[in-house]
Coordinates of C-alpha atoms and ligand atoms in Angstrom, one line a residue:
M1 CA -1.7 -18.4 -52.8
F2 CA -3.0 -17.1 -49.4
F3 CA -3.3 -19.5 -46.5
P4 CA -5.2 -18.3 -43.6
F5 CA -3.7 -19.7 -40.4
V6 CA -4.4 -19.8 -36.7
I7 CA -1.9 -18.9 -34.0
S8 CA -2.4 -19.9 -30.4
F9 CA -0.8 -18.4 -27.4
L10 CA -1.6 -17.4 -23.9
L11 CA -2.3 -13.7 -23.4
V12 CA -1.9 -12.9 -19.8
S13 CA -2.9 -9.3 -20.1
L14 CA -5.9 -10.2 -22.2
E15 CA -6.9 -12.7 -19.6
R16 CA -7.1 -10.0 -17.0
T17 CA -9.1 -7.8 -19.3
L18 CA -11.5 -10.5 -20.0
A19 CA -12.0 -11.1 -16.4
V20 CA -13.7 -7.8 -16.1
S21 CA -15.3 -7.8 -19.5
T22 CA -18.8 -6.8 -19.5
N23 CA -19.1 -6.5 -23.3
R24 CA -20.3 -9.0 -25.7
N25 CA -17.9 -7.6 -28.3
I26 CA -14.4 -6.9 -27.6
H27 CA -13.8 -4.5 -30.4
F28 CA -10.6 -3.9 -32.3
Q29 CA -9.8 -1.0 -34.4
G30 CA -9.3 -2.2 -38.0
W31 CA -8.5 -1.2 -41.5
K32 CA -11.3 -1.9 -43.9
G33 CA -10.3 -3.9 -46.9
A34 CA -6.9 -5.1 -45.8
G35 CA -6.2 -7.9 -43.4
C36 CA -6.5 -7.1 -39.7
P37 CA -4.0 -4.9 -37.9
P38 CA -2.2 -6.2 -34.8
P39 CA -5.1 -6.6 -32.4
D40 CA -5.1 -3.4 -30.4
L41 CA -7.5 -4.4 -27.8
A42 CA -9.9 -1.7 -26.8
L43 CA -12.2 -3.1 -24.1
N44 CA -14.8 -0.6 -23.2
G45 CA -12.5 2.3 -23.9
T46 CA -9.5 0.8 -22.1
V47 CA -6.6 -0.1 -24.3
R48 CA -4.5 -2.9 -23.0
A49 CA -1.1 -4.4 -23.8
T50 CA -1.9 -7.0 -26.4
A51 CA -0.5 -9.7 -28.6
A52 CA 1.2 -7.0 -30.7
D53 CA 3.6 -6.3 -27.8
R54 CA 4.8 -9.9 -27.8
H55 CA 4.4 -11.1 -31.3
R56 CA 5.2 -8.3 -33.7
S57 CA 4.3 -10.5 -36.7
D58 CA 2.3 -9.4 -39.6
Y59 CA -1.3 -9.8 -38.5
A60 CA -2.5 -8.9 -42.0
E61 CA -2.6 -12.6 -42.9
V62 CA -3.8 -13.9 -39.5
K63 CA -7.3 -15.0 -39.6
E64 CA -8.0 -16.0 -36.1
V65 CA -6.3 -15.6 -32.7
K66 CA -6.9 -18.0 -29.9
F67 CA -6.1 -17.3 -26.3
S68 CA -6.9 -18.5 -22.8
G69 CA -9.5 -16.3 -21.2
E70 CA -10.2 -16.0 -17.5
I71 CA -13.9 -15.5 -17.1
G72 CA -15.7 -14.1 -14.0
P73 CA -14.5 -13.2 -10.5
L74 CA -13.1 -16.7 -9.9
G75 CA -11.0 -16.7 -13.1
E76 CA -12.6 -19.7 -14.7
K77 CA -10.3 -20.7 -17.6
R78 CA -11.8 -21.0 -21.1
L79 CA -10.3 -21.1 -24.6
C80 CA -11.5 -18.0 -26.5
K81 CA -10.9 -16.7 -30.0
I82 CA -11.2 -13.6 -32.0
K83 CA -11.7 -13.5 -35.8
C84 CA -10.6 -11.2 -38.5
I85 CA -13.6 -10.3 -40.6
G86 CA -13.6 -7.6 -43.2
G87 CA -10.5 -6.0 -41.7
E88 CA -11.8 -6.0 -38.2
W89 CA -11.3 -8.2 -35.2
V90 CA -14.6 -9.7 -34.0
G91 CA -15.2 -11.6 -30.9
P92 CA -14.4 -13.1 -28.6
L93 CA -16.1 -16.5 -28.8
C94 CA -15.3 -18.8 -25.9
Q95 CA -15.6 -22.5 -25.5
N96 CA -18.1 -24.1 -23.2
H97 CA -16.9 -27.0 -21.2
D98 CA -20.4 -28.6 -21.2
D99 CA -21.3 -28.9 -24.9
G100 CA -18.3 -30.5 -26.5
G101 CA -16.1 -27.5 -26.9
H102 CA -18.3 -25.4 -29.1
Y103 CA -17.6 -21.7 -29.2
H104 CA -20.2 -19.2 -28.1
P105 CA -20.3 -15.5 -27.9
L106 CA -19.5 -14.1 -24.5
F107 CA -22.7 -12.7 -23.2
R108 CA -22.5 -9.5 -21.2
S109 CA -21.6 -10.1 -17.6
C110 CA -23.3 -8.5 -14.6
R111 CA -21.9 -6.3 -11.8
L112 CA -23.0 -5.8 -8.2
D113 CA -22.1 -2.1 -7.8
N114 CA -23.4 -0.1 -4.9
L115 CA -24.6 -3.1 -3.0
P116 CA -26.6 -2.3 0.1
A117 CA -24.7 -2.7 3.3
H118 CA -25.3 -5.9 5.3
L119 CA -25.5 -8.1 2.2
V120 CA -23.1 -11.0 2.0
V121 CA -22.4 -12.3 -1.5
T122 CA -21.5 -15.9 -2.3
Y123 CA -20.6 -17.3 -5.7
H124 CA -19.7 -21.0 -6.3
N125 CA -19.7 -21.6 -2.5
V126 CA -17.0 -18.8 -2.1
S127 CA -17.8 -15.6 -0.3
I128 CA -17.0 -12.6 -2.6
Q129 CA -16.1 -9.1 -1.7
P130 CA -18.2 -7.3 -4.2
G131 CA -16.5 -4.2 -5.5
R132 CA -15.3 -4.0 -9.0
V133 CA -15.9 -7.7 -9.9
S134 CA -18.3 -8.8 -12.5
F135 CA -20.1 -12.1 -12.9
P136 CA -20.4 -13.9 -16.2
H137 CA -23.6 -14.6 -18.0
G138 CA -25.4 -17.5 -16.4
A139 CA -23.7 -17.0 -13.0
T140 CA -25.9 -17.5 -9.9
V141 CA -25.0 -15.5 -6.8
L142 CA -26.5 -16.0 -3.4
L143 CA -27.2 -13.0 -1.2
R144 CA -27.9 -13.0 2.5
C145 CA -28.0 -10.5 5.3
R146 CA -24.9 -10.4 7.4
E147 CA -26.7 -11.2 10.6
I148 CA -29.6 -13.5 10.0
G149 CA -32.7 -12.8 12.0
V150 CA -31.4 -9.3 12.9
Y151 CA -32.1 -8.1 9.4
K152 CA -34.9 -9.5 7.3
L153 CA -34.1 -10.2 3.6
L154 CA -36.6 -8.6 1.4
G155 CA -36.5 -10.2 -2.1
D156 CA -34.9 -13.3 -3.6
S157 CA -31.7 -14.6 -2.2
A158 CA -30.5 -16.0 -5.5
L159 CA -29.8 -13.8 -8.5
Q160 CA -28.8 -15.0 -12.0
C161 CA -26.9 -13.0 -14.5
Q162 CA -28.8 -12.9 -17.8
N163 CA -26.7 -11.2 -20.5
G164 CA -25.9 -8.1 -18.5
A165 CA -28.9 -8.0 -16.2
W166 CA -29.8 -9.7 -13.0
S167 CA -32.9 -11.9 -13.1
T168 CA -34.5 -10.1 -10.2
R169 CA -34.0 -7.0 -8.2
I170 CA -31.2 -6.9 -5.7
P171 CA -32.8 -7.7 -2.3
A172 CA -32.7 -5.4 0.7
C173 CA -32.0 -6.0 4.4
I174 CA -34.7 -4.6 6.6
P175 CA -33.8 -3.8 10.2
T176 CA -36.0 -5.6 12.8
T177 CA -37.3 -4.9 16.3
M178 CA -34.0 -5.2 18.0
L179 CA -32.6 -2.4 15.9
T180 CA -35.7 -0.2 15.9
N181 CA -36.3 0.0 19.7
F182 CA -39.1 -2.6 19.4
T183 CA -41.4 -0.4 17.3
E184 CA -44.6 -2.1 16.3
D185 CA -44.1 -1.5 12.6
A186 CA -40.8 -3.4 12.3
P187 CA -40.6 -7.2 11.6
P188 CA -39.5 -9.1 14.7
T189 CA -35.9 -10.0 15.3
V190 CA -35.3 -13.8 15.4
L191 CA -32.1 -14.8 17.3
V192 CA -30.7 -18.3 17.1
K193 CA -29.3 -19.8 20.3
I194 CA -27.6 -23.2 20.3
P195 CA -27.1 -24.5 23.8
S196 CA -25.7 -27.8 22.4
G197 CA -24.8 -29.0 19.0
S198 CA -23.7 -27.0 15.9
A199 CA -25.1 -25.1 13.0
S200 CA -23.9 -22.9 10.2
V201 CA -25.4 -19.9 8.4
E202 CA -25.4 -20.8 4.8
P203 CA -24.7 -18.5 1.8
S204 CA -28.5 -18.5 1.1
G205 CA -29.2 -17.3 4.6
D206 CA -30.6 -20.7 5.6
L207 CA -29.5 -22.3 8.9
A208 CA -27.9 -25.7 8.4
V209 CA -28.1 -27.7 11.6
F210 CA -26.3 -30.9 12.5
P211 CA -28.7 -33.6 13.8
G212 CA -29.1 -33.8 17.6
T213 CA -28.6 -30.0 18.0
I214 CA -30.8 -28.1 20.5
L215 CA -32.0 -24.9 19.0
H216 CA -33.8 -21.9 20.5
L217 CA -35.4 -19.5 18.1
E218 CA -36.1 -16.2 20.0
C219 CA -38.6 -13.8 18.5
L220 CA -38.0 -10.4 20.0
F221 CA -41.2 -8.5 20.6
S222 CA -42.5 -6.2 23.3
R223 CA -44.9 -8.3 25.4
R224 CA -47.1 -5.3 26.3
L225 CA -48.0 -4.9 22.6
G226 CA -49.4 -8.5 22.5
N227 CA -48.3 -12.0 21.7
P228 CA -46.4 -12.9 18.6
E229 CA -47.1 -16.3 17.0
W230 CA -44.7 -19.1 15.8
T231 CA -45.6 -21.2 12.8
W232 CA -43.6 -23.8 10.9
T233 CA -43.8 -25.8 7.7
S234 CA -42.7 -29.2 9.0
T235 CA -45.4 -31.6 10.0
F236 CA -43.0 -33.8 11.9
R237 CA -44.0 -32.6 15.4
Q238 CA -45.2 -29.8 17.6
Y239 CA -42.7 -27.4 19.1
L240 CA -42.8 -25.7 22.5
T241 CA -43.4 -22.0 22.2
G242 CA -43.9 -19.3 24.8
W243 CA -42.4 -16.2 26.6
A244 CA -39.1 -16.8 28.2
I245 CA -39.1 -17.5 31.9
A246 CA -36.1 -15.5 33.2
T247 CA -37.3 -12.1 34.6
E248 CA -34.9 -10.1 32.4
E249 CA -36.2 -11.8 29.2
R250 CA -39.9 -12.5 29.9
E251 CA -41.1 -9.1 28.6
W252 CA -39.5 -9.4 25.1
K253 CA -38.4 -12.9 24.1
Y254 CA -41.0 -15.2 22.6
R255 CA -39.2 -18.5 22.1
L256 CA -39.6 -21.7 20.0
S257 CA -37.4 -24.6 20.9
I258 CA -36.3 -27.6 18.8
Y259 CA -34.8 -30.3 20.9
Y260 CA -32.5 -32.9 19.5
S261 CA -33.1 -31.9 15.9
K262 CA -33.8 -34.5 13.2
P263 CA -33.8 -34.2 9.4
Q264 CA -37.6 -34.1 9.6
D265 CA -37.4 -30.8 11.5
S266 CA -36.2 -29.1 8.4
G267 CA -38.5 -26.3 7.3
V268 CA -39.3 -22.7 7.6
Y269 CA -40.0 -21.2 11.1
T270 CA -41.9 -18.0 11.1
C271 CA -42.6 -15.5 13.8
A272 CA -45.6 -13.2 13.2
T273 CA -46.4 -10.1 15.3
P274 CA -50.1 -9.3 16.1
R275 CA -49.9 -6.7 13.2
G276 CA -48.9 -9.6 10.8
L277 CA -45.2 -8.6 10.4
T278 CA -43.1 -11.7 10.0
N279 CA -39.5 -12.9 10.0
S280 CA -38.4 -16.4 9.2
I281 CA -35.5 -18.8 9.7
T282 CA -35.1 -21.7 7.2
V283 CA -33.7 -24.7 9.0
N284 CA -32.1 -27.6 7.2
V285 CA -31.0 -30.5 9.4
E286 CA -28.3 -32.5 7.7
A287 CA -25.6 -34.9 8.9
V288 CA -22.8 -33.3 6.9
H289 CA -19.1 -33.6 7.6
C290 CA -16.3 -31.6 6.2
E291 CA -12.8 -32.8 5.4
P292 CA -10.9 -32.8 8.7
I293 CA -8.4 -30.0 8.9
D294 CA -4.8 -31.0 8.7
V295 CA -3.3 -28.8 11.4
N296 CA 0.3 -29.7 10.3
S297 CA -0.1 -28.4 6.8
D298 CA 1.7 -25.2 7.7
P299 CA 4.4 -25.4 10.4
Y300 CA 3.6 -21.8 11.6
L301 CA -0.2 -22.0 11.6
T302 CA -1.9 -22.7 14.9
A303 CA -5.5 -23.9 14.8
R304 CA -8.3 -24.3 17.3
V305 CA -10.6 -26.8 15.6
E306 CA -13.9 -27.7 17.2
G307 CA -14.3 -30.6 14.9
S308 CA -15.4 -31.3 11.3
R309 CA -19.1 -31.6 11.7
L310 CA -21.5 -29.2 10.1
G311 CA -21.4 -25.9 12.0
H312 CA -18.1 -26.6 13.7
V313 CA -15.6 -23.7 13.6
A314 CA -11.9 -23.7 13.1
I315 CA -10.0 -20.6 14.2
F316 CA -6.5 -20.0 12.9
Q317 CA -3.6 -17.9 14.2
C318 CA -0.1 -17.1 13.1
P319 CA 2.9 -16.5 15.4
I320 CA 4.4 -13.1 15.9
G321 CA 6.3 -12.0 12.8
F322 CA 3.7 -13.7 10.5
K323 CA 0.4 -12.5 9.1
L324 CA -2.5 -14.6 8.1
N325 CA -3.3 -14.8 4.4
G326 CA -6.9 -15.7 4.2
T327 CA -9.8 -15.9 6.7
S328 CA -9.2 -16.7 10.3
N329 CA -12.5 -18.3 11.2
L330 CA -13.8 -21.2 9.1
T331 CA -17.2 -22.9 9.5
C332 CA -18.1 -26.3 8.2
Q333 CA -21.0 -25.7 5.8
A334 CA -23.8 -27.8 4.4
S335 CA -21.9 -28.1 1.1
G336 CA -19.4 -30.2 3.0
L337 CA -16.8 -27.5 2.4
W338 CA -15.2 -25.2 4.9
S339 CA -16.5 -21.6 4.4
S340 CA -13.1 -20.5 3.2
P341 CA -9.8 -22.1 2.2
I342 CA -7.4 -22.9 5.0
P343 CA -5.3 -19.8 5.5
Q344 CA -1.5 -19.6 5.4
C345 CA 1.0 -17.8 7.6
L346 CA 3.1 -15.5 5.5
P347 CA 6.2 -13.9 7.0
I348 CA 5.7 -10.1 7.5
I349 CA 8.0 -8.4 5.1
C350 CA 8.3 -4.6 4.7
P351 CA 8.5 -3.1 1.3
S352 CA 11.9 -3.0 -0.1
L353 CA 13.2 0.6 0.1
E354 CA 13.9 2.5 -3.1
L355 CA 16.2 5.4 -2.5
D356 CA 15.7 8.5 -4.7
D357 CA 18.4 10.5 -3.1
P358 CA 21.7 9.8 -4.9
H359 CA 23.7 10.7 -1.8
L360 CA 21.8 8.3 0.5
S361 CA 22.8 4.6 0.7
L362 CA 21.7 1.6 2.8
V363 CA 24.2 0.1 5.2
E364 CA 21.7 -2.5 6.3
H365 CA 18.5 -3.5 4.6
N366 CA 16.7 -6.3 6.4
T367 CA 13.0 -6.3 5.3
S368 CA 12.0 -9.1 7.8
Y369 CA 9.8 -8.3 10.7
G370 CA 12.1 -6.7 13.4
G371 CA 14.7 -6.1 10.8
R372 CA 16.4 -2.8 10.4
A373 CA 17.2 -0.4 7.6
V374 CA 20.3 1.7 8.4
F375 CA 21.2 4.7 6.2
R376 CA 24.4 6.6 5.4
C377 CA 25.1 9.7 3.4
S378 CA 27.9 10.1 1.0
W379 CA 31.0 12.2 1.9
G380 CA 30.2 15.8 2.4
Y381 CA 26.5 15.1 3.3
K382 CA 24.8 14.8 6.6
L383 CA 21.7 12.7 7.5
T384 CA 18.5 14.5 8.4
G385 CA 15.9 12.2 10.1
Q386 CA 16.3 8.8 11.7
P387 CA 19.5 7.0 10.7
G388 CA 17.8 3.6 11.3
I389 CA 14.2 2.4 11.0
E390 CA 12.6 -0.9 11.9
C391 CA 10.1 -3.2 10.1
E392 CA 7.0 -3.3 12.3
V393 CA 4.2 -5.8 12.8
D394 CA 1.9 -4.1 10.3
G395 CA 4.5 -4.7 7.5
Q396 CA 5.4 -1.0 7.5
W397 CA 8.6 0.7 8.3
S398 CA 8.7 2.6 11.7
G399 CA 9.5 5.9 10.1
P400 CA 10.2 7.7 6.9
V401 CA 13.4 7.4 4.9
P402 CA 15.9 10.1 6.0
T403 CA 17.4 12.6 3.6
C404 CA 21.0 13.8 3.0
Q405 CA 21.9 17.4 3.1
A406 CA 25.1 18.9 1.9
V407 CA 27.4 20.0 4.8
Q408 CA 28.2 23.7 4.6
C409 CA 30.8 25.9 6.2
P410 CA 29.8 29.3 7.4
P411 CA 30.7 32.2 5.1
P412 CA 34.4 32.9 5.7
M413 CA 35.4 36.2 7.4
S414 CA 37.3 38.7 5.4
P415 CA 40.4 39.8 7.5
L416 CA 40.9 43.4 8.5
N417 CA 43.1 45.1 5.9
G418 CA 42.7 42.1 3.6
R419 CA 40.1 40.3 1.4
L420 CA 38.9 37.0 0.1
V421 CA 40.1 35.8 -3.2
E422 CA 37.5 34.2 -5.5
D423 CA 34.6 34.2 -3.1
G424 CA 31.8 34.2 -5.7
T425 CA 29.8 31.4 -4.0
R426 CA 27.4 31.8 -1.2
Y427 CA 27.6 28.1 -0.2
H428 CA 30.7 26.5 0.8
K429 CA 30.5 22.7 0.5
V430 CA 32.9 20.2 2.0
G431 CA 36.2 20.4 0.2
S432 CA 35.8 23.9 -1.2
A433 CA 38.7 26.2 -0.5
V434 CA 38.9 29.9 0.1
Q435 CA 42.0 32.1 -0.3
F436 CA 42.8 35.3 1.5
A437 CA 45.0 38.2 0.4
C438 CA 46.1 41.3 2.3
N439 CA 46.0 44.8 1.2
E440 CA 49.2 46.6 0.2
R441 CA 51.8 47.2 3.0
H442 CA 50.2 44.3 4.9
Q443 CA 51.4 40.8 5.4
L444 CA 49.3 37.7 5.9
V445 CA 49.8 35.9 9.2
G446 CA 48.3 32.4 9.3
E447 CA 47.1 30.2 6.5
N448 CA 46.3 31.9 3.2
T449 CA 44.0 29.1 2.2
V450 CA 41.4 27.4 4.3
V451 CA 39.3 24.3 3.3
C452 CA 35.7 23.4 4.4
T453 CA 35.9 20.2 6.4
E454 CA 33.3 17.5 6.9
S455 CA 32.4 18.8 10.3
G456 CA 31.1 22.0 8.7
Q457 CA 34.1 24.0 10.1
W458 CA 37.0 25.6 8.2
S459 CA 40.3 23.8 8.4
H460 CA 42.0 26.9 10.0
P461 CA 41.1 30.1 11.6
P462 CA 41.1 33.1 9.2
P463 CA 44.5 34.8 8.9
F464 CA 45.3 38.3 10.0
C465 CA 46.7 41.0 7.9
K466 CA 49.5 42.8 9.8
A467 CA 50.9 46.1 8.7
R468 CA 54.4 45.8 7.3
C469 CA 56.8 48.4 5.8
P470 CA 58.4 47.4 2.5
Y471 CA 62.1 47.0 2.0
P472 CA 63.0 50.5 0.9
G473 CA 66.2 49.6 -1.0
D474 CA 69.7 50.8 -0.4
P475 CA 70.6 54.4 -0.9
A476 CA 73.3 55.3 -3.4
H477 CA 76.8 54.8 -1.9
G478 CA 75.3 53.1 1.2
R479 CA 73.5 50.2 2.8
I480 CA 70.6 49.8 5.1
A481 CA 70.4 47.5 8.0
P482 CA 68.8 45.3 8.9
V483 CA 67.9 43.8 5.5
K484 CA 64.5 42.2 5.4
F485 CA 61.6 41.6 3.0
S486 CA 59.4 43.7 5.2
Y487 CA 59.6 45.5 8.5
E488 CA 57.3 45.4 11.5
P489 CA 55.9 48.6 12.9
G490 CA 58.6 50.1 15.2
D491 CA 61.5 48.7 13.3
H492 CA 64.2 51.3 12.6
L493 CA 66.6 51.4 9.7
K494 CA 70.3 52.3 10.0
V495 CA 72.1 53.6 7.0
T496 CA 75.8 52.9 6.6
C497 CA 77.6 54.8 3.9
S498 CA 80.6 53.7 1.7
A499 CA 84.0 55.2 2.4
G500 CA 84.1 58.9 1.6
Y501 CA 80.3 59.3 2.2
V502 CA 78.3 60.3 5.2
V503 CA 74.7 60.4 6.3
R504 CA 72.8 62.8 8.5
L505 CA 73.4 61.7 12.0
E506 CA 69.8 62.0 13.2
A507 CA 68.3 60.1 10.2
R508 CA 66.7 56.8 11.4
P509 CA 63.6 55.9 9.4
Q510 CA 61.0 54.1 11.5
C511 CA 58.3 51.7 10.3
R512 CA 54.9 53.2 11.3
G513 CA 51.7 51.4 12.3
D514 CA 50.2 51.9 8.9
G515 CA 53.1 50.2 7.1
T516 CA 54.7 53.4 5.9
W517 CA 58.2 54.7 6.7
S518 CA 58.4 57.7 8.9
E519 CA 60.8 59.3 6.4
E520 CA 62.6 58.4 3.3
V521 CA 65.9 56.5 3.5
P522 CA 68.5 59.4 3.8
E523 CA 71.1 59.9 1.2
C524 CA 74.8 59.2 1.6
R525 CA 76.6 62.3 0.6
S526 CA 80.2 62.9 -0.3
Y527 CA 82.6 64.6 2.2
Q528 CA 83.3 67.3 -0.3
D529 CA 79.6 68.2 -0.4
V530 CA 79.0 68.3 3.4
Ligands
NAG601 C1 -18.6 0.4 -20.6 O1 -18.9 0.3 -19.2 C2 -19.9 1.1 -18.7 C3 -19.9 0.9 -17.2 O2 -19.5 -0.4 -16.8 C4 -21.2 0.8 -19.3 O3 -22.2 1.7 -18.8 C5 -21.1 1.0 -20.8 O4 -22.3 0.6 -21.5 C6 -19.9 0.2 -21.4 N1 -19.7 0.5 -22.8 C7 -20.0 -0.3 -23.8 C8 -19.7 0.2 -25.1 O5 -20.4 -1.4 -23.6
NAG602 C1 -21.6 -25.7 -3.5 O1 -21.1 -27.0 -3.1 C2 -22.0 -28.0 -3.2 C3 -21.4 -29.2 -2.6 O2 -20.1 -29.5 -3.1 C4 -22.4 -28.2 -4.6 O3 -23.4 -29.3 -4.7 C5 -22.9 -27.0 -5.2 O4 -23.2 -27.1 -6.6 C6 -21.9 -25.8 -5.0 N1 -22.5 -24.6 -5.5 C7 -22.0 -23.9 -6.4 C8 -22.7 -22.7 -6.8 O5 -20.9 -24.2 -6.9
NAG603 C1 -37.2 3.2 23.2 O1 -38.6 3.1 23.6 C2 -38.8 3.3 24.9 C3 -40.2 3.0 25.2 O2 -41.1 3.2 24.1 C4 -38.5 4.8 25.2 O3 -38.7 5.1 26.6 C5 -37.0 5.0 24.8 O4 -36.7 6.4 25.0 C6 -36.8 4.6 23.4 N1 -35.4 4.7 23.1 C7 -34.9 5.2 22.0 C8 -33.4 5.3 21.9 O5 -35.6 5.6 21.1
NAG604 C1 -2.8 -15.5 -0.3 O1 -4.0 -16.2 -0.5 C2 -4.5 -16.1 -1.8 C3 -5.9 -16.8 -1.8 O2 -5.7 -18.1 -1.3 C4 -3.6 -16.5 -2.8 O3 -4.1 -16.3 -4.1 C5 -2.3 -15.7 -2.7 O4 -1.3 -16.2 -3.6 C6 -1.8 -15.9 -1.3 N1 -0.6 -15.0 -1.2 C7 0.6 -15.4 -1.0 C8 1.7 -14.4 -1.0 O5 0.8 -16.6 -0.9
NAG605 C1 -13.5 -15.6 15.1 O1 -13.8 -16.3 16.3 C2 -13.4 -15.6 17.5 C3 -13.7 -16.6 18.6 O2 -15.0 -17.1 18.5 C4 -14.1 -14.3 17.6 O3 -13.7 -13.7 18.8 C5 -13.8 -13.4 16.4 O4 -14.6 -12.3 16.5 C6 -14.1 -14.2 15.1 N1 -13.6 -13.4 14.0 C7 -14.3 -13.2 12.9 C8 -13.6 -12.4 11.9 O5 -15.4 -13.6 12.8
NAG606 C1 16.8 -9.7 9.9 O1 16.2 -9.3 11.1 C2 15.6 -10.4 11.8 C3 14.9 -9.8 13.0 O2 15.7 -9.0 13.8 C4 16.7 -11.4 12.2 O3 16.1 -12.5 12.9 C5 17.3 -11.9 10.9 O4 18.4 -12.8 11.2 C6 17.8 -10.7 10.1 N1 18.3 -11.2 8.8 C7 19.5 -11.0 8.4 C8 19.9 -11.5 7.0 O5 20.3 -10.4 9.0

C-alpha cells in the first residue's frame, strides 16, 4: 500500500529565492508518470540549492513539501508548500495570516526597476532602497520626491502591486522654478520654513506638523512676471499671504504663513502662477509622539536627540574605531515611529587576510581598527612590498599584501684554467651548491664547493686554479727531491742516484708557469756506461 506523506522543514536557500520570486509558479523539472524527483528548484531559470542537497531521501513517494517562505523585500514569513501532481512539482501555495491559514497561490510580485531619480520609496513605513527588490502581490508602496516642494510629484504617490503589475503609472518628479531659473513654464517651488516647532516629511510626501508650529510656505516666483496666488482647502481660518519684506527676498518669495498650527489647519496648500501652474503641500497637524529614544541602549552610540515629538530629529554618532550600522538621522513621523530603526555602533574590522602565497605567513594578524598585519617569508625567500599593513578607518587595509620572492645568488664565476661542475641551472636558490674543478696540471686554491646563502651571496669567494707540475716519479736507480704531490712553478728537482750510478751534472728540471717540467727527469746511469 502507498501512503502519501508530508515532510516539513525549513529551506533557507528556498526562502531567499522566494524573496525575489516574481513567478506565480515555481516550476520543477519532473518525470511524467512516476513520483516527483528531488525538487530541483528552477526559479525563472535560476537553479538553486534545494531540499535535495539536505535530504537525499526518495522523493518519489513524497506528495507535498512544506517550507517557510520569506515573501517580499521585508522578508515576511509565510508557510508555503509545493505539491507533486502527475510527476511534477506545482506551486508554491502560501498561507495567508488573515484568513485562517488557507493556502493561496503566490501571485506575481512587482518590481521597481529603473526608478526615476529623486523618488523615495517607502514600504510598510520603512524606506526602501529600490534596486533588485520585488514587492509581493497586494503590496502598497508610497513614493515621494526627495525634496518636497523643489520637485513636484506628477502622478499618484501610492502604488499597489496587482499580480505583477502596478495599479498606476510610476509618478515623475518635475523640477520647479528654483531649478529652472524661474522660467514661466515651470511649476513654482514651495519651500517650507519652520521658525519654531517641528514637522516631518512623510513617506507620502505630506508634511506632518506638530500642533503649535509656525510654518512659512514660500512660493518662489519672479515678481516681475506677476503675482502668484495661494489657495487652501481648510475652512478653519484665513492665512496671511504676500511678497516677502526683506530686500533680497521681495522679488521672488511669495509667502503664506500658518501661525501656531492647529489640527483644523490640516489641508492642501496650493500656489498657482498667473499661467495656472501649481505646486502643493499637504499639511497634517497631529499631536503625535514617538517612543523616547533610549540613549543608553548601546554603550558606544552617542545621540543628539531633539525630543520625541513629531518632527523631532535624533542624530547618532559612533566613536572612532566604530562604524554606524543604520541611518544616522532619524525623524519622528506621523505614524508614531522613528523614520528608521535606531542604529548600532559596530567595531570596524578589516577583512581577514587569506594568503595565497605558500611562502608567505602572518606574524601578526589583528583585524581591529588600528591593528596590524605583519608578514614574513619562509627561509630562502625575501619580502617584496610592505612588511606590515594597518587596518584603517574605512575597514580596509592600508596596502596590498606583499609577496615572497626566492632569494637568488648571482651566477658563479668559472675560475681561470678551471670549470664549474654540474652547473646546469640558471637560478641558484638559497642552499644550492656549486662545485669547481681545475683543468689538468692545475690545482684548486680555495673552497671547491660554495653554497648560496640567505643574503643572496655565495658562502665563499670562487677558488683559483694555480698551475702545478705533477710528481714526475723517481728515475730508475735514483730518487728525486723534494718529494711532493705537485710542484709550484719555479720549483727545481734534484736527482740523487743509487751507489754506482750517476746523473748528468747540469740536469735540474724546473716546474714551468704552465705546469709542465722544463725537461724530463734525467736518468741515473751506471759508472760503466759513462
Ligand atoms: C523571468 O524574469 C524576467 C525579468 O524579471 C521576466 O521578464 C520573465 O517574464 C520571467 N520569466 C518567467 C518565465 O516568468
Ligand atoms: C505605518 O504605521 C502606522 C502607525 O503604526 C500604521 O497605522 C500603518 O498601517 C503603517 N503603514 C504600513 C504600510 O504598514
Ligand atoms: C537666468 O535668467 C536670467 C534672467 O532671465 C538670465 O540673466 C540668466 O542668464 C539666466 N541664468 C541661467 C543660468 O540660465
Ligand atoms: C546592521 O543592521 C541591519 C539592519 O538593522 C541588520 O540586519 C544587520 O544584522 C546589522 N549588522 C550587524 C553586523 O549587526
Ligand atoms: C543629519 O543631520 C545633520 C545635522 O542636521 C546634517 O548635517 C546631515 O547632513 C544629516 N545627514 C543626513 C544623511 O541627512
Ligand atoms: C589589535 O589592535 C588594536 C589597535 O591597535 C589594539 O587595541 C588591540 O589590543 C589589538 N588586539 C590584540 C589582540 O593584540
